[in-house]
Amino acid sequence: MSPRLLRVALCGLGFLAFFAMTDFGLYLRPESGAAIALLAMLFAGWAPWRELKALPVVRVLGIFIAFLLVHAAYATWVVPQTDYSGQLSIVAKLVRLGVFCCVVGWWLSIHPRAIPGLLGLMVLGLLVAVLYHMPWHSLPGIWDGQVRPRFGIPENLSGQLAAVGGWLAMCLLIGVWRDHPRGQRRGWLIAAGLIAYAGSFCVLLFSQSRGAWLAFLSATPVAILGYWLTRRPRGLRSLPWQPIALVAVISVLLTLAAWDIFSVRFAGADRLLPVAEEASTSVAATGSPTPSPDATAPARNSTASAEPAAARPAGNPGIPAAVSEASADVPPTSTIDTTVPGNKAIGIRMRLYELGVARFKERPLLGWGLDSTPVLIDAAHLDLAGEHHVHLHNSYLDALVGIGLVGSLLLLLVFAMVMRELYLAWRTGIISTASFWALIGCVGIVLVANSFDSLLWRFEYARAPQELLFGCCIAYALIRRRGSAAGA
């Protein structure tokens, strides 16, 4: 391997890592770094391709990509309003995610010492972007919950990335406390870790994303507990409690300081459960939802949602009759009043979830196509409080509706095999227990957050961190196989 070629690839991966959680504009797209690494791999001969081809996960990924290409043509037949190029534009996002994971993984298998630095660059890039995009003049309104800053990317996405950044900063603190018992360097590293965690946690609070909050609160304790339980069999030193206590104190203080944000986001929660119970009782008794106040009144966004099903148009131009007729089977959700600020997002999501489940039941095996979801939403004439949505705010439901059970199971198989490679690398001692649980925590945050939004493949700034995280798993798989081949 040429040292110059390796340096070029590592520079590309550094670019990918630094801009993975940011958007500075100026065409600084994070996946441009992955493209540079791919270009460098083209000049590395046939060795990278032979090694990747030997991995079972890469073979399954190839089958999944072939399925997506064929399925895109099927989707244009199911929903004629979409065309093959439009379907391929969405498919290409999933394909880029898979291909760049392989590219990142191969280069990191050549130089695994770069992994901690790249993960640190991800957190650093996020904090630099926050300083760049922060509306400092609106800071009082941000703490009061009246202003929701974007930081250059959608708020829910910034919440997910901040949760990942906070967890990585916490892992850095634990590692420094454990591996650097004394010295001036230890003090600087601990200070940097505390600042990185506090900054990431502030972004997590400012994002006002309840899904990201839940992802962080559920995934990080499980990962810490898993690390604590699995370190003993390997004779590792005890898990240091001091950095965890510091992080807990910082989290509590920042949460109390931003209490107004929680008050805004959870306003009307006391009305949510009773109304939902009343609606579910009505459905059980009558077999149909009770009309809600905003379903019987003229709709704010569309007059179609206020009309009876029989009075609606037979169909929109270009939309199959099956889609238009099925839209009458998904009445507006009656459980939540979208005029309550704290419940508006929940109400919209519930209506989209009901639509997604109904559409999945119609075509459970192959779905409707990844680019067909906006057409299905428009054809349902849902009252979404004046907002326009192109996905179902749930990545897993989006996958079921888009590519059906067949495609979703293939996607799940790819993910399961990637996680299996990470587990085998840990079992064989290639990856440390701390690094193993650091990656597991990141993956857990992403999985939980995507239960409340669709962030797995739609945005470049959601794909780029995954390309690095899953690329690490593929890197450890390649290292393990090289070791097995050398031992044989």
Short mmCIF file of C-alpha atoms in Angstrom, two decimals:
data_model
loop_
_atom_site.label_atom_id
_atom_site.label_comp_id
_atom_site.label_asym_id
_atom_site.label_seq_id
_atom_site.Cartn_x
_atom_site.Cartn_y
_atom_site.Cartn_z
CA MET A 1 0.00 0.00 0.00
CA SER A 2 1.43 3.35 -1.07
CA PRO A 3 1.84 5.71 1.94
CA ARG A 4 0.80 8.64 -0.25
CA LEU A 5 -2.42 6.89 -1.26
CA LEU A 6 -3.15 6.11 2.39
CA ARG A 7 -2.64 9.75 3.34
CA VAL A 8 -5.05 10.86 0.62
CA ALA A 9 -7.67 8.40 1.84
CA LEU A 10 -7.22 9.45 5.48
CA CYS A 11 -7.59 13.10 4.51
CA GLY A 12 -10.85 12.21 2.78
CA LEU A 13 -12.05 10.33 5.87
CA GLY A 14 -11.06 13.28 8.05
CA PHE A 15 -13.14 15.56 5.83
CA LEU A 16 -16.04 13.13 6.11
CA ALA A 17 -15.73 13.01 9.91
CA PHE A 18 -15.42 16.75 10.52
CA PHE A 19 -18.39 17.66 8.33
CA ALA A 20 -20.43 14.55 9.21
CA MET A 21 -22.66 16.46 11.66
CA THR A 22 -22.53 19.92 10.12
CA ASP A 23 -23.71 22.08 7.25
CA PHE A 24 -21.53 25.09 6.58
CA GLY A 25 -22.75 25.47 3.01
CA LEU A 26 -20.15 26.33 0.36
CA TYR A 27 -20.51 22.82 -1.08
CA LEU A 28 -18.73 21.30 1.95
CA ARG A 29 -20.68 18.06 1.68
CA PRO A 30 -19.44 15.34 4.05
CA GLU A 31 -19.81 12.51 1.54
CA SER A 32 -17.33 14.27 -0.73
CA GLY A 33 -14.68 12.95 1.69
CA ALA A 34 -16.00 9.41 1.28
CA ALA A 35 -15.91 9.90 -2.50
CA ILE A 36 -12.22 10.86 -2.23
CA ALA A 37 -11.57 7.67 -0.25
CA LEU A 38 -13.43 5.68 -2.91
CA LEU A 39 -11.34 7.27 -5.66
CA ALA A 40 -8.16 6.42 -3.75
CA MET A 41 -9.37 2.82 -3.38
CA LEU A 42 -9.70 2.57 -7.16
CA PHE A 43 -5.94 3.09 -7.39
CA ALA A 44 -5.18 0.51 -4.70
CA GLY A 45 -5.50 -2.46 -7.04
CA TRP A 46 -7.76 -5.48 -6.70
CA ALA A 47 -6.94 -6.27 -3.07
CA PRO A 48 -9.68 -4.07 -1.52
CA TRP A 49 -12.37 -5.51 -3.77
CA ARG A 50 -11.30 -9.13 -3.14
CA GLU A 51 -11.31 -8.63 0.62
CA LEU A 52 -14.67 -6.88 0.65
CA LYS A 53 -16.19 -9.48 -1.67
CA ALA A 54 -15.19 -12.21 0.78
CA LEU A 55 -17.26 -10.63 3.58
CA PRO A 56 -20.75 -12.20 3.89
CA VAL A 57 -22.24 -8.84 4.86
CA VAL A 58 -20.99 -7.27 1.62
CA ARG A 59 -22.53 -10.08 -0.41
CA VAL A 60 -25.89 -9.59 1.27
CA LEU A 61 -25.53 -5.84 0.71
CA GLY A 62 -25.03 -6.52 -3.01
CA ILE A 63 -28.23 -8.59 -3.09
CA PHE A 64 -30.08 -5.79 -1.31
CA ILE A 65 -28.83 -3.18 -3.81
CA ALA A 66 -29.91 -5.37 -6.74
CA PHE A 67 -33.32 -5.76 -5.12
CA LEU A 68 -33.65 -1.97 -4.78
CA LEU A 69 -32.85 -1.39 -8.46
CA VAL A 70 -35.45 -3.90 -9.62
CA HIS A 71 -37.96 -2.71 -7.03
CA ALA A 72 -37.71 0.86 -8.32
CA ALA A 73 -39.09 -0.32 -11.67
CA TYR A 74 -41.87 -2.21 -9.88
CA ALA A 75 -42.78 0.95 -7.91
CA THR A 76 -43.32 2.96 -11.10
CA TRP A 77 -45.87 0.35 -12.17
CA VAL A 78 -47.66 0.46 -8.79
CA VAL A 79 -47.72 4.28 -8.59
CA PRO A 80 -47.56 5.66 -12.15
CA GLN A 81 -47.30 9.24 -10.88
CA THR A 82 -43.68 8.47 -9.95
CA ASP A 83 -41.01 7.73 -12.53
CA TYR A 84 -38.00 5.45 -12.48
CA SER A 85 -35.49 8.27 -12.10
CA GLY A 86 -37.38 9.63 -9.11
CA GLN A 87 -37.44 6.21 -7.46
CA LEU A 88 -33.72 5.76 -8.19
CA SER A 89 -32.90 9.12 -6.60
CA ILE A 90 -34.17 7.79 -3.26
CA VAL A 91 -32.64 4.36 -3.82
CA ALA A 92 -29.28 6.02 -4.48
CA LYS A 93 -29.25 7.39 -0.94
CA LEU A 94 -29.43 3.89 0.52
CA VAL A 95 -26.87 2.64 -2.00
CA ARG A 96 -24.42 5.42 -1.12
CA LEU A 97 -24.81 4.59 2.56
CA GLY A 98 -23.92 0.94 1.95
CA VAL A 99 -21.07 1.55 -0.50
CA PHE A 100 -19.41 4.27 1.58
CA CYS A 101 -19.61 2.08 4.70
CA CYS A 102 -17.54 -0.50 2.81
CA VAL A 103 -15.06 2.10 1.57
CA VAL A 104 -14.59 3.63 5.03
CA GLY A 105 -14.31 0.17 6.55
CA TRP A 106 -11.55 -1.00 4.23
CA TRP A 107 -9.36 2.06 4.78
CA LEU A 108 -9.86 1.91 8.56
CA SER A 109 -8.87 -1.76 8.50
CA ILE A 110 -5.54 -0.64 7.00
CA HIS A 111 -5.08 2.11 9.62
CA PRO A 112 -7.29 1.32 12.65
CA ARG A 113 -5.44 3.82 14.86
CA ALA A 114 -7.32 6.57 13.01
CA ILE A 115 -10.70 5.48 14.43
CA PRO A 116 -10.57 7.41 17.77
CA GLY A 117 -9.38 10.54 15.99
CA LEU A 118 -12.18 10.36 13.42
CA LEU A 119 -14.83 9.94 16.13
CA GLY A 120 -13.33 12.93 17.94
CA LEU A 121 -13.45 14.96 14.72
CA MET A 122 -17.18 14.22 14.45
CA VAL A 123 -17.81 15.78 17.86
CA LEU A 124 -15.49 18.71 17.13
CA GLY A 125 -17.23 19.43 13.84
CA LEU A 126 -20.61 19.43 15.55
CA LEU A 127 -19.46 21.95 18.18
CA VAL A 128 -17.84 24.21 15.56
CA ALA A 129 -21.07 24.18 13.56
CA VAL A 130 -23.03 25.12 16.68
CA LEU A 131 -20.75 28.10 17.31
CA TYR A 132 -21.09 29.09 13.66
CA HIS A 133 -24.88 28.77 13.40
CA MET A 134 -25.92 29.75 16.94
CA PRO A 135 -28.28 32.77 16.88
CA TRP A 136 -26.57 34.43 19.84
CA HIS A 137 -29.00 37.36 19.87
CA SER A 138 -31.85 34.90 20.46
CA LEU A 139 -30.13 32.98 23.26
CA PRO A 140 -32.63 34.02 25.98
CA GLY A 141 -35.50 32.85 23.78
CA ILE A 142 -33.69 29.56 23.16
CA TRP A 143 -33.38 28.85 26.88
CA ASP A 144 -37.05 29.82 27.34
CA GLY A 145 -38.11 27.34 24.68
CA GLN A 146 -39.56 30.02 22.39
CA VAL A 147 -36.85 29.71 19.70
CA ARG A 148 -35.79 26.39 18.15
CA PRO A 149 -32.39 26.83 16.44
CA ARG A 150 -31.60 24.70 13.39
CA PHE A 151 -27.77 24.81 13.41
CA GLY A 152 -27.90 24.45 9.63
CA ILE A 153 -29.77 21.13 9.65
CA PRO A 154 -33.29 19.99 10.64
CA GLU A 155 -33.95 20.21 14.38
CA ASN A 156 -34.74 16.52 14.90
CA LEU A 157 -31.56 15.58 13.07
CA SER A 158 -29.47 17.99 15.17
CA GLY A 159 -30.96 16.35 18.27
CA GLN A 160 -29.96 12.86 17.12
CA LEU A 161 -26.44 13.99 16.20
CA ALA A 162 -26.05 15.86 19.48
CA ALA A 163 -27.08 12.71 21.36
CA VAL A 164 -24.41 10.73 19.50
CA GLY A 165 -21.85 13.49 20.12
CA GLY A 166 -22.68 13.63 23.82
CA TRP A 167 -22.29 9.87 24.18
CA LEU A 168 -18.92 9.90 22.37
CA ALA A 169 -17.74 12.77 24.59
CA MET A 170 -18.78 10.74 27.64
CA CYS A 171 -16.80 7.76 26.33
CA LEU A 172 -13.78 10.04 25.85
CA LEU A 173 -14.02 11.17 29.47
CA ILE A 174 -14.25 7.60 30.76
CA GLY A 175 -11.29 6.54 28.60
CA VAL A 176 -9.10 9.47 29.70
CA TRP A 177 -9.92 8.90 33.36
CA ARG A 178 -9.06 5.20 33.02
CA ASP A 179 -5.98 5.34 30.79
CA HIS A 180 -4.31 8.61 31.93
CA PRO A 181 -4.03 8.44 35.72
CA ARG A 182 -1.85 11.52 36.06
CA GLY A 183 -0.10 14.30 34.17
CA GLN A 184 -0.90 17.68 32.65
CA ARG A 185 -2.19 16.08 29.46
CA ARG A 186 -4.86 14.30 31.50
CA GLY A 187 -6.21 17.61 32.79
CA TRP A 188 -6.46 19.12 29.33
CA LEU A 189 -8.15 16.01 27.92
CA ILE A 190 -10.69 15.93 30.76
CA ALA A 191 -11.46 19.62 30.28
CA ALA A 192 -11.93 19.07 26.54
CA GLY A 193 -14.22 16.10 27.21
CA LEU A 194 -16.35 18.07 29.68
CA ILE A 195 -16.70 21.00 27.29
CA ALA A 196 -17.59 18.64 24.42
CA TYR A 197 -20.21 16.88 26.53
CA ALA A 198 -21.75 20.10 27.86
CA GLY A 199 -21.90 21.59 24.36
CA SER A 200 -23.46 18.46 22.87
CA PHE A 201 -25.98 18.22 25.70
CA CYS A 202 -26.98 21.87 25.19
CA VAL A 203 -27.58 21.20 21.49
CA LEU A 204 -29.63 18.15 22.47
CA LEU A 205 -31.79 20.34 24.73
CA PHE A 206 -32.08 23.17 22.19
CA SER A 207 -33.19 20.77 19.44
CA GLN A 208 -36.45 20.23 21.40
CA SER A 209 -36.60 16.74 19.87
CA ARG A 210 -38.43 14.40 22.23
CA GLY A 211 -37.33 11.42 20.17
CA ALA A 212 -33.65 12.39 20.56
CA TRP A 213 -34.15 12.94 24.30
CA LEU A 214 -35.67 9.49 24.68
CA ALA A 215 -32.92 7.92 22.55
CA PHE A 216 -30.20 9.45 24.72
CA LEU A 217 -31.91 8.58 28.01
CA SER A 218 -32.56 4.98 26.99
CA ALA A 219 -29.41 4.02 25.05
CA THR A 220 -26.65 5.55 27.18
CA PRO A 221 -27.54 3.90 30.53
CA VAL A 222 -27.90 0.53 28.78
CA ALA A 223 -24.47 0.92 27.14
CA ILE A 224 -22.85 1.96 30.45
CA LEU A 225 -24.49 -0.96 32.23
CA GLY A 226 -23.36 -3.35 29.49
CA TYR A 227 -19.78 -2.09 29.77
CA TRP A 228 -19.88 -2.49 33.55
CA LEU A 229 -21.20 -6.06 33.34
CA THR A 230 -18.85 -7.29 30.59
CA ARG A 231 -15.56 -5.83 31.82
CA ARG A 232 -15.16 -8.34 34.67
CA PRO A 233 -14.82 -11.56 32.62
CA ARG A 234 -11.86 -10.01 30.82
CA GLY A 235 -10.08 -8.89 33.98
CA LEU A 236 -10.41 -5.21 33.12
CA ARG A 237 -10.04 -2.42 35.62
CA SER A 238 -13.20 -1.24 37.33
CA LEU A 239 -15.35 1.28 35.53
CA PRO A 240 -14.43 4.77 36.85
CA TRP A 241 -17.46 6.35 38.49
CA GLN A 242 -16.02 9.88 38.76
CA PRO A 243 -16.51 10.93 35.09
CA ILE A 244 -19.98 9.37 35.06
CA ALA A 245 -20.89 11.35 38.18
CA LEU A 246 -19.52 14.56 36.62
CA VAL A 247 -21.56 13.97 33.48
CA ALA A 248 -24.68 13.31 35.56
CA VAL A 249 -24.23 16.55 37.52
CA ILE A 250 -23.69 18.58 34.33
CA SER A 251 -26.79 16.99 32.77
CA VAL A 252 -28.99 17.76 35.78
CA LEU A 253 -27.79 21.37 36.02
CA LEU A 254 -28.31 22.04 32.31
CA THR A 255 -31.73 20.35 32.39
CA LEU A 256 -32.85 22.54 35.31
CA ALA A 257 -31.55 25.63 33.53
CA ALA A 258 -33.53 24.69 30.39
CA TRP A 259 -36.70 23.62 32.21
CA ASP A 260 -38.79 26.06 30.16
CA ILE A 261 -37.94 24.06 27.04
CA PHE A 262 -39.51 20.96 28.56
CA SER A 263 -42.53 22.98 29.66
CA VAL A 264 -43.14 24.06 26.06
CA ARG A 265 -42.55 20.65 24.49
CA PHE A 266 -44.75 18.79 26.97
CA ALA A 267 -47.52 21.39 27.19
CA GLY A 268 -50.93 19.71 26.95
CA ALA A 269 -49.57 16.26 27.85
CA ASP A 270 -52.19 16.02 30.60
CA ARG A 271 -54.86 16.15 27.88
CA LEU A 272 -53.18 13.58 25.67
CA LEU A 273 -53.81 10.31 27.49
CA PRO A 274 -57.46 10.88 28.54
CA VAL A 275 -58.50 11.86 25.03
CA ALA A 276 -56.62 8.89 23.55
CA GLU A 277 -58.34 6.52 25.99
CA GLU A 278 -61.73 8.00 25.15
CA ALA A 279 -61.09 7.59 21.43
CA SER A 280 -59.88 4.01 21.80
CA THR A 281 -63.02 3.18 23.82
CA SER A 282 -65.15 4.71 21.08
CA VAL A 283 -63.39 2.67 18.42
CA ALA A 284 -63.86 -0.54 20.42
CA ALA A 285 -67.57 0.19 20.91
CA THR A 286 -68.52 1.46 17.47
CA GLY A 287 -65.77 0.11 15.24
CA SER A 288 -64.90 3.57 13.89
CA PRO A 289 -63.19 6.62 15.38
CA THR A 290 -65.29 9.41 16.85
CA PRO A 291 -64.95 12.54 14.72
CA SER A 292 -62.63 15.08 16.27
CA PRO A 293 -63.44 18.79 16.54
CA ASP A 294 -60.96 19.66 13.81
CA ALA A 295 -62.26 16.84 11.62
CA THR A 296 -65.84 18.12 11.61
CA ALA A 297 -64.88 21.77 11.20
CA PRO A 298 -63.49 23.12 7.91
CA ALA A 299 -59.92 21.95 7.62
CA ARG A 300 -57.13 24.49 7.73
CA ASN A 301 -55.03 22.76 5.12
CA SER A 302 -57.41 20.92 2.84
CA THR A 303 -61.14 20.96 2.31
CA ALA A 304 -60.96 17.30 1.30
CA SER A 305 -60.31 16.21 4.90
CA ALA A 306 -63.58 17.82 6.01
CA GLU A 307 -65.70 16.21 3.31
CA PRO A 308 -67.38 12.84 3.67
CA ALA A 309 -65.68 10.03 1.82
CA ALA A 310 -68.42 9.78 -0.79
CA ALA A 311 -68.09 13.45 -1.69
CA ARG A 312 -64.36 13.32 -2.33
CA PRO A 313 -63.01 13.29 -5.86
CA ALA A 314 -62.59 9.85 -7.37
CA GLY A 315 -58.86 10.37 -7.66
CA ASN A 316 -56.10 12.78 -8.53
CA PRO A 317 -54.51 12.76 -11.97
CA GLY A 318 -51.77 10.20 -12.14
CA ILE A 319 -52.65 8.51 -8.84
CA PRO A 320 -53.87 4.91 -9.13
CA ALA A 321 -57.51 4.33 -8.28
CA ALA A 322 -56.44 1.91 -5.53
CA VAL A 323 -54.60 4.70 -3.75
CA SER A 324 -57.46 7.20 -4.00
CA GLU A 325 -60.08 4.68 -2.90
CA ALA A 326 -57.95 3.45 -0.02
CA SER A 327 -57.51 6.98 1.27
CA ALA A 328 -61.12 6.96 2.40
CA ASP A 329 -60.26 4.12 4.79
CA VAL A 330 -57.90 6.34 6.81
CA PRO A 331 -60.03 9.02 8.50
CA PRO A 332 -58.36 11.88 10.34
CA THR A 333 -57.13 10.79 13.76
CA SER A 334 -59.52 11.84 16.50
CA THR A 335 -57.30 11.31 19.50
CA ILE A 336 -55.27 14.51 19.51
CA ASP A 337 -56.13 18.14 18.94
CA THR A 338 -53.35 19.64 16.86
CA THR A 339 -54.16 23.14 18.14
CA VAL A 340 -52.37 22.24 21.41
CA PRO A 341 -48.70 23.19 20.79
CA GLY A 342 -47.27 20.37 22.89
CA ASN A 343 -49.37 17.75 21.10
CA LYS A 344 -49.31 19.04 17.53
CA ALA A 345 -46.29 16.98 16.45
CA ILE A 346 -47.69 13.89 18.15
CA GLY A 347 -51.06 14.35 16.47
CA ILE A 348 -49.49 14.67 13.04
CA ARG A 349 -47.33 11.61 13.63
CA MET A 350 -50.30 9.53 14.76
CA ARG A 351 -52.17 10.38 11.57
CA LEU A 352 -49.16 9.50 9.46
CA TYR A 353 -48.62 6.25 11.40
CA GLU A 354 -52.24 5.21 10.79
CA LEU A 355 -51.85 5.96 7.11
CA GLY A 356 -48.59 4.01 6.95
CA VAL A 357 -50.06 0.94 8.63
CA ALA A 358 -53.08 0.99 6.31
CA ARG A 359 -50.90 1.29 3.19
CA PHE A 360 -48.56 -1.46 4.42
CA LYS A 361 -51.48 -3.85 4.89
CA GLU A 362 -52.49 -3.31 1.27
CA ARG A 363 -49.08 -4.29 -0.14
CA PRO A 364 -47.23 -6.07 2.66
CA LEU A 365 -44.69 -8.01 0.60
CA LEU A 366 -43.20 -5.46 -1.80
CA GLY A 367 -44.64 -2.12 -0.70
CA TRP A 368 -45.27 0.94 -2.84
CA GLY A 369 -41.77 2.28 -3.58
CA LEU A 370 -39.42 4.51 -1.61
CA ASP A 371 -40.38 7.59 -3.63
CA SER A 372 -44.12 6.88 -3.46
CA THR A 373 -44.73 7.96 0.15
CA PRO A 374 -45.39 11.64 -0.68
CA VAL A 375 -48.02 10.55 -3.23
CA LEU A 376 -49.70 8.30 -0.67
CA ILE A 377 -49.78 11.10 1.90
CA ASP A 378 -51.26 13.60 -0.57
CA ALA A 379 -53.87 11.10 -1.74
CA ALA A 380 -55.06 10.46 1.84
CA HIS A 381 -56.18 14.12 2.29
CA LEU A 382 -55.05 14.15 5.91
CA ASP A 383 -55.37 17.27 8.01
CA LEU A 384 -51.74 17.86 9.03
CA ALA A 385 -52.25 21.30 10.60
CA GLY A 386 -51.18 23.13 7.45
CA GLU A 387 -47.87 21.27 7.10
CA HIS A 388 -46.58 19.22 4.17
CA HIS A 389 -44.85 15.91 4.90
CA VAL A 390 -42.98 13.63 2.49
CA HIS A 391 -42.32 10.76 4.91
CA LEU A 392 -44.06 9.01 7.79
CA HIS A 393 -41.75 10.20 10.60
CA ASN A 394 -40.70 6.62 11.31
CA SER A 395 -37.85 5.06 9.37
CA TYR A 396 -39.06 1.51 9.96
CA LEU A 397 -42.60 2.27 8.83
CA ASP A 398 -41.16 4.13 5.83
CA ALA A 399 -39.18 1.00 4.93
CA LEU A 400 -42.21 -1.29 5.32
CA VAL A 401 -44.41 0.95 3.18
CA GLY A 402 -41.66 1.65 0.66
CA ILE A 403 -40.04 -1.75 0.08
CA GLY A 404 -42.38 -4.10 1.94
CA LEU A 405 -41.49 -7.07 4.10
CA VAL A 406 -39.08 -8.52 1.55
CA GLY A 407 -36.93 -5.39 1.28
CA SER A 408 -37.19 -4.59 5.00
CA LEU A 409 -36.02 -8.09 5.94
CA LEU A 410 -33.06 -7.75 3.58
CA LEU A 411 -32.21 -4.40 5.17
CA LEU A 412 -32.55 -5.94 8.63
CA LEU A 413 -30.30 -8.83 7.58
CA VAL A 414 -27.58 -6.42 6.42
CA PHE A 415 -27.75 -4.56 9.74
CA ALA A 416 -27.75 -7.79 11.77
CA MET A 417 -24.67 -9.07 9.94
CA VAL A 418 -22.83 -5.79 10.52
CA MET A 419 -23.60 -6.03 14.24
CA ARG A 420 -22.52 -9.67 14.21
CA GLU A 421 -19.13 -8.69 12.80
CA LEU A 422 -18.73 -6.13 15.57
CA TYR A 423 -19.64 -8.74 18.18
CA LEU A 424 -17.21 -11.31 16.77
CA ALA A 425 -14.43 -8.71 16.72
CA TRP A 426 -15.08 -8.04 20.41
CA ARG A 427 -15.21 -11.73 21.27
CA THR A 428 -11.85 -12.35 19.60
CA GLY A 429 -10.22 -9.36 21.30
CA ILE A 430 -9.71 -7.24 18.19
CA ILE A 431 -11.78 -4.41 19.65
CA SER A 432 -11.71 -3.39 23.31
CA THR A 433 -14.76 -3.66 25.53
CA ALA A 434 -14.89 0.14 25.89
CA SER A 435 -14.82 0.69 22.13
CA PHE A 436 -17.40 -2.04 21.60
CA TRP A 437 -19.92 -0.42 23.93
CA ALA A 438 -19.11 3.04 22.59
CA LEU A 439 -20.20 1.91 19.12
CA ILE A 440 -23.20 0.00 20.53
CA GLY A 441 -24.34 3.16 22.32
CA CYS A 442 -24.13 5.20 19.11
CA VAL A 443 -26.08 2.60 17.16
CA GLY A 444 -28.69 2.40 19.93
CA ILE A 445 -29.24 6.15 19.87
CA VAL A 446 -29.73 6.10 16.09
CA LEU A 447 -32.16 3.17 16.25
CA VAL A 448 -34.35 4.70 18.96
CA ALA A 449 -34.37 8.18 17.41
CA ASN A 450 -35.51 6.77 14.07
CA SER A 451 -38.63 5.36 15.70
CA PHE A 452 -39.85 8.97 15.85
CA ASP A 453 -38.44 10.36 12.62
CA SER A 454 -37.10 9.24 9.25
CA LEU A 455 -33.37 9.98 9.43
CA LEU A 456 -31.61 6.77 8.40
CA TRP A 457 -30.96 7.56 4.74
CA ARG A 458 -32.81 10.73 3.70
CA PHE A 459 -30.22 13.31 4.81
CA GLU A 460 -26.52 13.36 4.03
CA TYR A 461 -25.81 14.56 7.58
CA ALA A 462 -27.54 11.47 8.95
CA ARG A 463 -25.83 9.05 6.56
CA ALA A 464 -22.28 10.37 7.10
CA PRO A 465 -22.06 9.46 10.84
CA GLN A 466 -23.51 6.03 10.05
CA GLU A 467 -20.91 5.53 7.32
CA LEU A 468 -18.20 6.05 9.91
CA LEU A 469 -19.85 3.96 12.65
CA PHE A 470 -20.78 1.01 10.44
CA GLY A 471 -17.49 1.43 8.58
CA CYS A 472 -15.72 0.74 11.88
CA CYS A 473 -17.65 -2.53 12.17
CA ILE A 474 -16.60 -3.58 8.66
CA ALA A 475 -13.01 -2.57 9.44
CA TYR A 476 -12.91 -4.87 12.46
CA ALA A 477 -14.44 -7.65 10.36
CA LEU A 478 -11.65 -7.32 7.78
CA ILE A 479 -8.98 -7.24 10.49
CA ARG A 480 -10.42 -10.38 12.07
CA ARG A 481 -10.47 -12.25 8.75
CA ARG A 482 -6.89 -11.25 7.95
CA GLY A 483 -5.83 -12.55 11.33
CA SER A 484 -7.68 -15.82 10.77
CA ALA A 485 -6.08 -16.23 7.34
CA ALA A 486 -2.61 -15.53 8.75
CA GLY A 487 -3.15 -18.02 11.59
CA ALA A 488 -4.29 -20.69 9.18
#
